[in-house]
XYZ file of C-alpha atoms in Angstrom:
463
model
C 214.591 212.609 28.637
C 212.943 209.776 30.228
C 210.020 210.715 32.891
C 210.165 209.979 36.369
C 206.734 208.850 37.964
C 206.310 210.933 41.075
C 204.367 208.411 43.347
C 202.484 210.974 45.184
C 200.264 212.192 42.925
C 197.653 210.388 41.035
C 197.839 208.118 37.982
C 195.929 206.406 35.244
C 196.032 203.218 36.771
C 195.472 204.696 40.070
C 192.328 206.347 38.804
C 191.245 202.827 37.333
C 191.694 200.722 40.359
C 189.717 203.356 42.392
C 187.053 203.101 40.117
C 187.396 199.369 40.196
C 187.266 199.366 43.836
C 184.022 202.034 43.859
C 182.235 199.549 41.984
C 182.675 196.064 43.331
C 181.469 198.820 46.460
C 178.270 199.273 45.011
C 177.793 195.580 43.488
C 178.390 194.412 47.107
C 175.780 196.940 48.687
C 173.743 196.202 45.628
C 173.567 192.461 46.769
C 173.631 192.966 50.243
C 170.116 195.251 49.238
C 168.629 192.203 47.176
C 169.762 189.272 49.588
C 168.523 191.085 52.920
C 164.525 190.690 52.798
C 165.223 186.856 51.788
C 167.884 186.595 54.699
C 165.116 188.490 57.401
C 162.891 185.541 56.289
C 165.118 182.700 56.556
C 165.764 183.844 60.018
C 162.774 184.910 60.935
C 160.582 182.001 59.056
C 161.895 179.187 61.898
C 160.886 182.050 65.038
C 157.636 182.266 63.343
C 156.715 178.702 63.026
C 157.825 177.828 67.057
C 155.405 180.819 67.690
C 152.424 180.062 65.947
C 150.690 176.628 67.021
C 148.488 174.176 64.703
C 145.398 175.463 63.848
C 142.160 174.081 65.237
C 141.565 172.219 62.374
C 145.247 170.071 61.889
C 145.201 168.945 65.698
C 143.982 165.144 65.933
C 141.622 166.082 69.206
C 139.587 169.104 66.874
C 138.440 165.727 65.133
C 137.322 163.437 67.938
C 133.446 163.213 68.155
C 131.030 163.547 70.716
C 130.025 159.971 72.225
C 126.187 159.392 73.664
C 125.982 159.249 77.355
C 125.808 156.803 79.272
C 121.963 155.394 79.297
C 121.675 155.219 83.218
C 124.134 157.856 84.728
C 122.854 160.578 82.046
C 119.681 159.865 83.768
C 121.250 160.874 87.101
C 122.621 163.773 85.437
C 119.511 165.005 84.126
C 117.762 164.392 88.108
C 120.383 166.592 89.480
C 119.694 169.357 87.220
C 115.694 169.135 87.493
C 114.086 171.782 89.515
C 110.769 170.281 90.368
C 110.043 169.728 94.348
C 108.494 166.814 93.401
C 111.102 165.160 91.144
C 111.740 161.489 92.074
C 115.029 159.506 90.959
C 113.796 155.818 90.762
C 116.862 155.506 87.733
C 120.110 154.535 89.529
C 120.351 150.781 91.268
C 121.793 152.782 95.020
C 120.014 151.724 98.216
C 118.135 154.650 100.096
C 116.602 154.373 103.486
C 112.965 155.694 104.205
C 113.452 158.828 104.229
C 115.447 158.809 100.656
C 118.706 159.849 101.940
C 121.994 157.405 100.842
C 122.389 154.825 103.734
C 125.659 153.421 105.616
C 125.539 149.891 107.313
C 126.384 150.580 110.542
C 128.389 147.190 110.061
C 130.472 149.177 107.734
C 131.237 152.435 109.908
C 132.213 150.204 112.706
C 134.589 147.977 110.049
C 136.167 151.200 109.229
C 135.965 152.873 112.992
C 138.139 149.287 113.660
C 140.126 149.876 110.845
C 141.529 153.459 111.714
C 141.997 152.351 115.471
C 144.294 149.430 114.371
C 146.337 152.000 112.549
C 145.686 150.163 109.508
C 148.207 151.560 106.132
C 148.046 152.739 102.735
C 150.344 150.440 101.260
C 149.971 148.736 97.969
C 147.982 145.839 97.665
C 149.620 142.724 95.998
C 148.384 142.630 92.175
C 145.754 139.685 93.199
C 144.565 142.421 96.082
C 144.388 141.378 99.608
C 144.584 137.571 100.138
C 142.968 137.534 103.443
C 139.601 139.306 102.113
C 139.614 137.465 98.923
C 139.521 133.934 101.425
C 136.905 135.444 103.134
C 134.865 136.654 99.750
C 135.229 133.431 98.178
C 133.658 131.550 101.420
C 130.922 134.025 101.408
C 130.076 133.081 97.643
C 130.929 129.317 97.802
C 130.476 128.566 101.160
C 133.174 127.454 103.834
C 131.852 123.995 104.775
C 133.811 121.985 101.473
C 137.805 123.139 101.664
C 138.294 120.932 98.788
C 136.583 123.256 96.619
C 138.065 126.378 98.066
C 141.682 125.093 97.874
C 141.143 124.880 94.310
C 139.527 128.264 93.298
C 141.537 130.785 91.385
C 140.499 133.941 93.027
C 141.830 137.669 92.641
C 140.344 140.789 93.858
C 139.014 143.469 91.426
C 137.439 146.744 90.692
C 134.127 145.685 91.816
C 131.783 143.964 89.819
C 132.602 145.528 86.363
C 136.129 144.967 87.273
C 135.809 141.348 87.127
C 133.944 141.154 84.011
C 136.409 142.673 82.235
C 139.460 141.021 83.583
C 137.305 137.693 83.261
C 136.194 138.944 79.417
C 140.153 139.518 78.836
C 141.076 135.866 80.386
C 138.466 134.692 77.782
C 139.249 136.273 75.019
C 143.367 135.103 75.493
C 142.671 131.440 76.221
C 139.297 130.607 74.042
C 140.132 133.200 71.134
C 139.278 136.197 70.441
C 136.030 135.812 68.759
C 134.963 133.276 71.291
C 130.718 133.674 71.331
C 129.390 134.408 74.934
C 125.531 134.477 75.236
C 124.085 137.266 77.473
C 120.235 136.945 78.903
C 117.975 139.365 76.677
C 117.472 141.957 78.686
C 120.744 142.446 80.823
C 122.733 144.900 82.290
C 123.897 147.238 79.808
C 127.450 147.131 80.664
C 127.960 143.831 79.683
C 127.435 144.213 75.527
C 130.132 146.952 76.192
C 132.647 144.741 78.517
C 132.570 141.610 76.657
C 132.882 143.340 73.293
C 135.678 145.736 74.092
C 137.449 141.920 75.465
C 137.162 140.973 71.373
C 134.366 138.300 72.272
C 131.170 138.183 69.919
C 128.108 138.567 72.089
C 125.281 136.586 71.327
C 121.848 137.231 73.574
C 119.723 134.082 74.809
C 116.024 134.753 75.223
C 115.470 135.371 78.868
C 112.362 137.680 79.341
C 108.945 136.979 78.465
C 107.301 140.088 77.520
C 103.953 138.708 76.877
C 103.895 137.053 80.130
C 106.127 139.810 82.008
C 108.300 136.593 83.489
C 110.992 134.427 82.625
C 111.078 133.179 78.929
C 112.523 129.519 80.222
C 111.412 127.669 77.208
C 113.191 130.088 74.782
C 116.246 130.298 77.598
C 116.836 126.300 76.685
C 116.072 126.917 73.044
C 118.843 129.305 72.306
C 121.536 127.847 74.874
C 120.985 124.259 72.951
C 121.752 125.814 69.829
C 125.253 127.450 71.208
C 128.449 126.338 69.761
C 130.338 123.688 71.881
C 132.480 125.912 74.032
C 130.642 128.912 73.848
C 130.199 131.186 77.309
C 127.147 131.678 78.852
C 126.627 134.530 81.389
C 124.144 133.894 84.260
C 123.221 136.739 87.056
C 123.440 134.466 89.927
C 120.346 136.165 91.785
C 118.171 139.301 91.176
C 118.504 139.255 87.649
C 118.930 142.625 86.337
C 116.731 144.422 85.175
C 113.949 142.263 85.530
C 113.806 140.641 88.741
C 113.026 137.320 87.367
C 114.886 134.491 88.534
C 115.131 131.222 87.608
C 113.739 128.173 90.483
C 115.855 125.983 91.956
C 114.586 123.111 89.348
C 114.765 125.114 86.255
C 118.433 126.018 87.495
C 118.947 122.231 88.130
C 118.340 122.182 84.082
C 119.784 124.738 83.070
C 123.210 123.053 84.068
C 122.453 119.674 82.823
C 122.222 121.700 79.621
C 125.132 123.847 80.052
C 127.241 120.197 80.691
C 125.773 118.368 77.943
C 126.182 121.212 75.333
C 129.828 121.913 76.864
C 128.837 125.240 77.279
C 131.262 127.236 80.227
C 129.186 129.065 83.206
C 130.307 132.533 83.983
C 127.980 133.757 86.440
C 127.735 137.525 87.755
C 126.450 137.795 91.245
C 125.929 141.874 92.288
C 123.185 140.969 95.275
C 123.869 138.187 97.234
C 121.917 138.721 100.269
C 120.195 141.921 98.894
C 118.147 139.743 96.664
C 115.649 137.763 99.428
C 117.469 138.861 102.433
C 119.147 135.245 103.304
C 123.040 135.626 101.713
C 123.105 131.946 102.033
C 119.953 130.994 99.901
C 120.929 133.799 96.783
C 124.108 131.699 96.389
C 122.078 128.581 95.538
C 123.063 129.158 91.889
C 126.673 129.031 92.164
C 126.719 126.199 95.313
C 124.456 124.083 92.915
C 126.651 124.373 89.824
C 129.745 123.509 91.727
C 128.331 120.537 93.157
C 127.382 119.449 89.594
C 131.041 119.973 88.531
C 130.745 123.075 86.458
C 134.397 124.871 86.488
C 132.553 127.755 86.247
C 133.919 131.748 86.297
C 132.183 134.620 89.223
C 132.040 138.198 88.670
C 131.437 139.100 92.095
C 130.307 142.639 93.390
C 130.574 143.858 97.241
C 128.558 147.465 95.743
C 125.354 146.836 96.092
C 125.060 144.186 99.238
C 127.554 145.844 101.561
C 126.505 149.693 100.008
C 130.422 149.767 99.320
C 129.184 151.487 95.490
C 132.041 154.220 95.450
C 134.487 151.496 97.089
C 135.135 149.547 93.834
C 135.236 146.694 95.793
C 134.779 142.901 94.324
C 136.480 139.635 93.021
C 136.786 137.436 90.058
C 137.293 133.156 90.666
C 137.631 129.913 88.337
C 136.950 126.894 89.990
C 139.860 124.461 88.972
C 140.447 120.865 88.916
C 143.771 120.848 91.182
C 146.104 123.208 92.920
C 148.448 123.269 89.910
C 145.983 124.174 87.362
C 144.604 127.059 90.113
C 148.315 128.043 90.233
C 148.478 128.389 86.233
C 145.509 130.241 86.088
C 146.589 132.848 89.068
C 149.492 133.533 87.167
C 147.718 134.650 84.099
C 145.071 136.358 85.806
C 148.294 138.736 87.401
C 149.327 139.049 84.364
C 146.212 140.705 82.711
C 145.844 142.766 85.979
C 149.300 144.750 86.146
C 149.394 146.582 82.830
C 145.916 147.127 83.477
C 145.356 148.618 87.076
C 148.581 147.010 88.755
C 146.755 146.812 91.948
C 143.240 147.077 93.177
C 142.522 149.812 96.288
C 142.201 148.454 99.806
C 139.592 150.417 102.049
C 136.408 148.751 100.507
C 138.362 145.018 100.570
C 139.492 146.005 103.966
C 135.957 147.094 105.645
C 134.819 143.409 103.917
C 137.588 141.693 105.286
C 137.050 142.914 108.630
C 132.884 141.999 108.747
C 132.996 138.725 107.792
C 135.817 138.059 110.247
C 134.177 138.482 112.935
C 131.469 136.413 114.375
C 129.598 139.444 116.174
C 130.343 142.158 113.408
C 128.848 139.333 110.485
C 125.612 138.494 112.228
C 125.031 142.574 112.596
C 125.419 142.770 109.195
C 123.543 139.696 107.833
C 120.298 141.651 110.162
C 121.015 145.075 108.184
C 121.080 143.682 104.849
C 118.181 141.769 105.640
C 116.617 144.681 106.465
C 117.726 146.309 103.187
C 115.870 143.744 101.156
C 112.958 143.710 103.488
C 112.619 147.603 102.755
C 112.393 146.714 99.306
C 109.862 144.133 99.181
C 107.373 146.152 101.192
C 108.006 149.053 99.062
C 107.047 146.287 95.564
C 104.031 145.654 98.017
C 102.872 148.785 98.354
C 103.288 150.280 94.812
C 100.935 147.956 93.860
C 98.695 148.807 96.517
C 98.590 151.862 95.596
C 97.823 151.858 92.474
C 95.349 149.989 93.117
C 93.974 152.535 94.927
C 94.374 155.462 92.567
C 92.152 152.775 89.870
C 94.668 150.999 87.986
C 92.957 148.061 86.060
C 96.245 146.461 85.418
C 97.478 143.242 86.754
C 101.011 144.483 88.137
C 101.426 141.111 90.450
C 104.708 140.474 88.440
C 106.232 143.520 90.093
C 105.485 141.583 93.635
C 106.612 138.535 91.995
C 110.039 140.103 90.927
C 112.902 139.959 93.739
C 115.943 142.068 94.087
C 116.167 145.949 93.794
C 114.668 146.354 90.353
C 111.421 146.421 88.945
C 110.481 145.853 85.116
C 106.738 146.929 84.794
C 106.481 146.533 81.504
C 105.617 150.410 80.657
C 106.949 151.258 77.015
C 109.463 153.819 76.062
C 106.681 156.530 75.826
C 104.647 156.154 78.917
C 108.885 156.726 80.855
C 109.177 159.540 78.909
C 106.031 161.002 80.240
C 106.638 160.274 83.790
C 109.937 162.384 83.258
C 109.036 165.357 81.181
C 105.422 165.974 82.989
C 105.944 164.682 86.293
C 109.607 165.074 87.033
C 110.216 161.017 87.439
C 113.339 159.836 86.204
C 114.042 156.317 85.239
C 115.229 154.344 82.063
C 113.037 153.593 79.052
C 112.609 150.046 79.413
C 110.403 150.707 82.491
C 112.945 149.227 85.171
C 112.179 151.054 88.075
C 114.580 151.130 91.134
C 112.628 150.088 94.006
C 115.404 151.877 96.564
C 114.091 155.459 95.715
C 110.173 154.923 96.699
C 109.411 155.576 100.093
C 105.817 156.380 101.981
C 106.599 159.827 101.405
C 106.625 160.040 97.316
C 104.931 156.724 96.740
C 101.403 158.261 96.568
C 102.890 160.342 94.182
C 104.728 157.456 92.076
C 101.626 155.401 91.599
C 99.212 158.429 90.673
C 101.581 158.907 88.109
C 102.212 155.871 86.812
C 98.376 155.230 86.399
C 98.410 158.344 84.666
C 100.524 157.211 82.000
C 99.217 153.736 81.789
C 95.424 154.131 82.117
C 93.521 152.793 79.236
C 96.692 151.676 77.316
C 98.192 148.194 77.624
C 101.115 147.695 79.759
C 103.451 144.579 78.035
C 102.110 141.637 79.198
């Protein structure tokens, strides 16, 4: 008789499909086993790599190198850190009184005690700075008496004097090409090779100093400005040429721009001491009155640093003179347009203590006196370095350091002899023997000249 399959107990197929079942079990846990350490990474490997930051090696700033110092300011660096009682810092171009200490006009701390009693703001300046002390800049530099002039005079304020070399460098470099040649005197500020180049001009040098002769090189001057392209640039320091304190006369200036117009050659001139130079604002702008006259369009860099002691201040302006309003009006627009991606807008205080001086009758003859007596400081201090080395039996003729005007002067020592004067007697100035008039004072001067004559005696001093 047929079977009948009792469905509670266990059969055949039921033992295969629980077998089945048992082992797709331990295939699945058998995976699961395998997979896991590769899943543990996969998660973990994106945890790891938000944790762990580029090495020292992949990052772009491991790879930037070290740039030199700066030539004058390491200098300053190197005085601060000098331990010597006797150390002297005749390096940095800063006025000091007699007694060596950094020195205020009083002209200035009554500009400012003005200033803060009028409530004055901290507003923005316009991107061309403050019109009213730009006016009253641009008079100081050009004069007032000729409005003709002055209505036609493209003038912005900048970051001092550096400022408005390098929006005037930029200005070249758009409208004459990049590439345009400017000739620099040889020796000049140092900022300038840096400025002009970083505007994408090609700086050329014109011989300036006369190393033989310790004075101006005015032959080779003409020379190497005659043999400048047609349009070329040529930067002149308006007075107190830095750093060697030689100027040209008024008759060698007088050719100088019959040159300049006959070779087609455009004046920028830089102009960091008006006044400070012989103590008379009026006669250290002869340069730039005389070129005008002449009918140079020419470009000034112009610095408030050094004349009004405004150095930290960053206080100055840059001008074209133009043929008509509308060509002014062309060339304010551009110069706005170089300034605001740039700096958008230059600070007020320094523009503002200027501004306030030289509008007032009273508060600009107090300070024509003090910066006269500035630059009378500094001549008797030229006077008496030579005097006293003199004394101390220096055989040298050093009359081209009283002969030199302005806060500088180049002696003509070499590299070596301003190396000694810093490592064995604690004097710090640059290598090319420029020595900054502002930080010798009857107290150290004794000092100054022993050790120059020191360093000097029996070996031949250029020139």
């Amino acid at each position: 008789p047929p079977t009948t399959k009792n469905h509670n107990l266990p059969t055949n197929d039921d033992d295969d499909a629980t077998n089945n079942k048992k082992m797709r079990r331990k295939e699945y846990h058998a995976t699961a086993a395998a997979s896991t350490p590769l899943l543990l990474l996969l998660l973990l490997s994106p945890i790891k790599s938000l944790q762990t930051s580029p090495t020292k090696s992949s990052h772009y700033l491991s790879q930037i190198p070290v740039g030199p110092p700066d030539a004058i300011l390491g200098i300053a660096e190197a005085f601060k850190s000098c331990t010597s009682p006797q150390k002297v810092n005749v390096c940095v171009g800063a006025y000091r009184d007699s007694d060596g200490k950094p020195f205020v006009l009083p002209s200035v701390r009554e500009a400012e005690r003005r200033m803060i009693a009028e409530g004055t703001n901290k507003e923005y300046a316009p991107i061309a700075g403050d019109a009213a002390f730009v006016t009253r800049a641009l008079r100081f530099a050009y004069g007032g008496g000729d409005s003709s002039v002055l209505d036609r005079i493209a003038g912005v304020q900048t970051l001092s004097g550096t400022g408005a070399c390098r929006v005037g460098g930029e200005f070249l470099g758009r409208f004459l090409g990049r590439g345009t040649e400017i000739y620099v005197p040889n020796p000049t500020w140092g900022n300038h090779l840096a400025i002009f180049e970083n505007c994408g001009l090609t700086v050329r040098r014109y011989r300036y100093f006369d190393y033989a002769t310790n004075g101006l090189d005015f032959e080779g001057l003409l020379e190497d400005l005659r043999g400048a392209p047609e349009g070329s640039v040529v930067l002149l320091h308006a007075c107190a040429h830095n750093p060697t304190g030689c100027d040209p006369t008024e008759e060698q200036w007088a050719e100088i721009s019959r040159l300049l117009r006959e070779r087609g050659l455009h004046a920028f001139f830089d102009s960091a001491y008006q006044g400070f130079a012989s103590g008379d604002a009026e006669r250290d702008a002869f340069s730039i009155r005389y070129f005008v006259e002449q009918g140079h369009k020419i470009m000034l860099a112009q610095s408030f640093a050094k004349n009004f002691g405004l150095y930290g201040e960053r206080c100055g302006t840059l001008s074209f003179v133009c043929d008509d309003e509308k060509e002014r009006d062309a060339v304010m627009s551009q110069l706005k347009l170089i300034i605001r991606p740039m700096y958008s807008s230059p600070p007020i205080h320094g523009s503002g203590i200027v501004k306030t001086v030289l509008s007032d009758d009273v508060l600009r003859e107090q300070y024509y006196d003090e910066c006269r007596g500035m630059a009378e400081r500094i001549l008797s201090m030229r006077e008496l370095l030579v005097e006293r080395l003199k004394e101390v039996g220096s055989v040298h003729d050093w009359s081209h350091v009283t002969a030199q005007i302005g806060m500088f002067a180049f002696t003509g020592m070499s590299k070596d002899m301003c190396e000694r004067l810093t490592d064995e007697f604690s004097i710090f100035l640059t290598k090319d023997g420029r020595i900054s008039l502002a930080g010798i004072n009857d107290a150290n001067v004794d000092y100054i000249a022993k050790a120059i004559h020191a360093v000097t005696d029996g070996k031949t001093i250029r020139g």
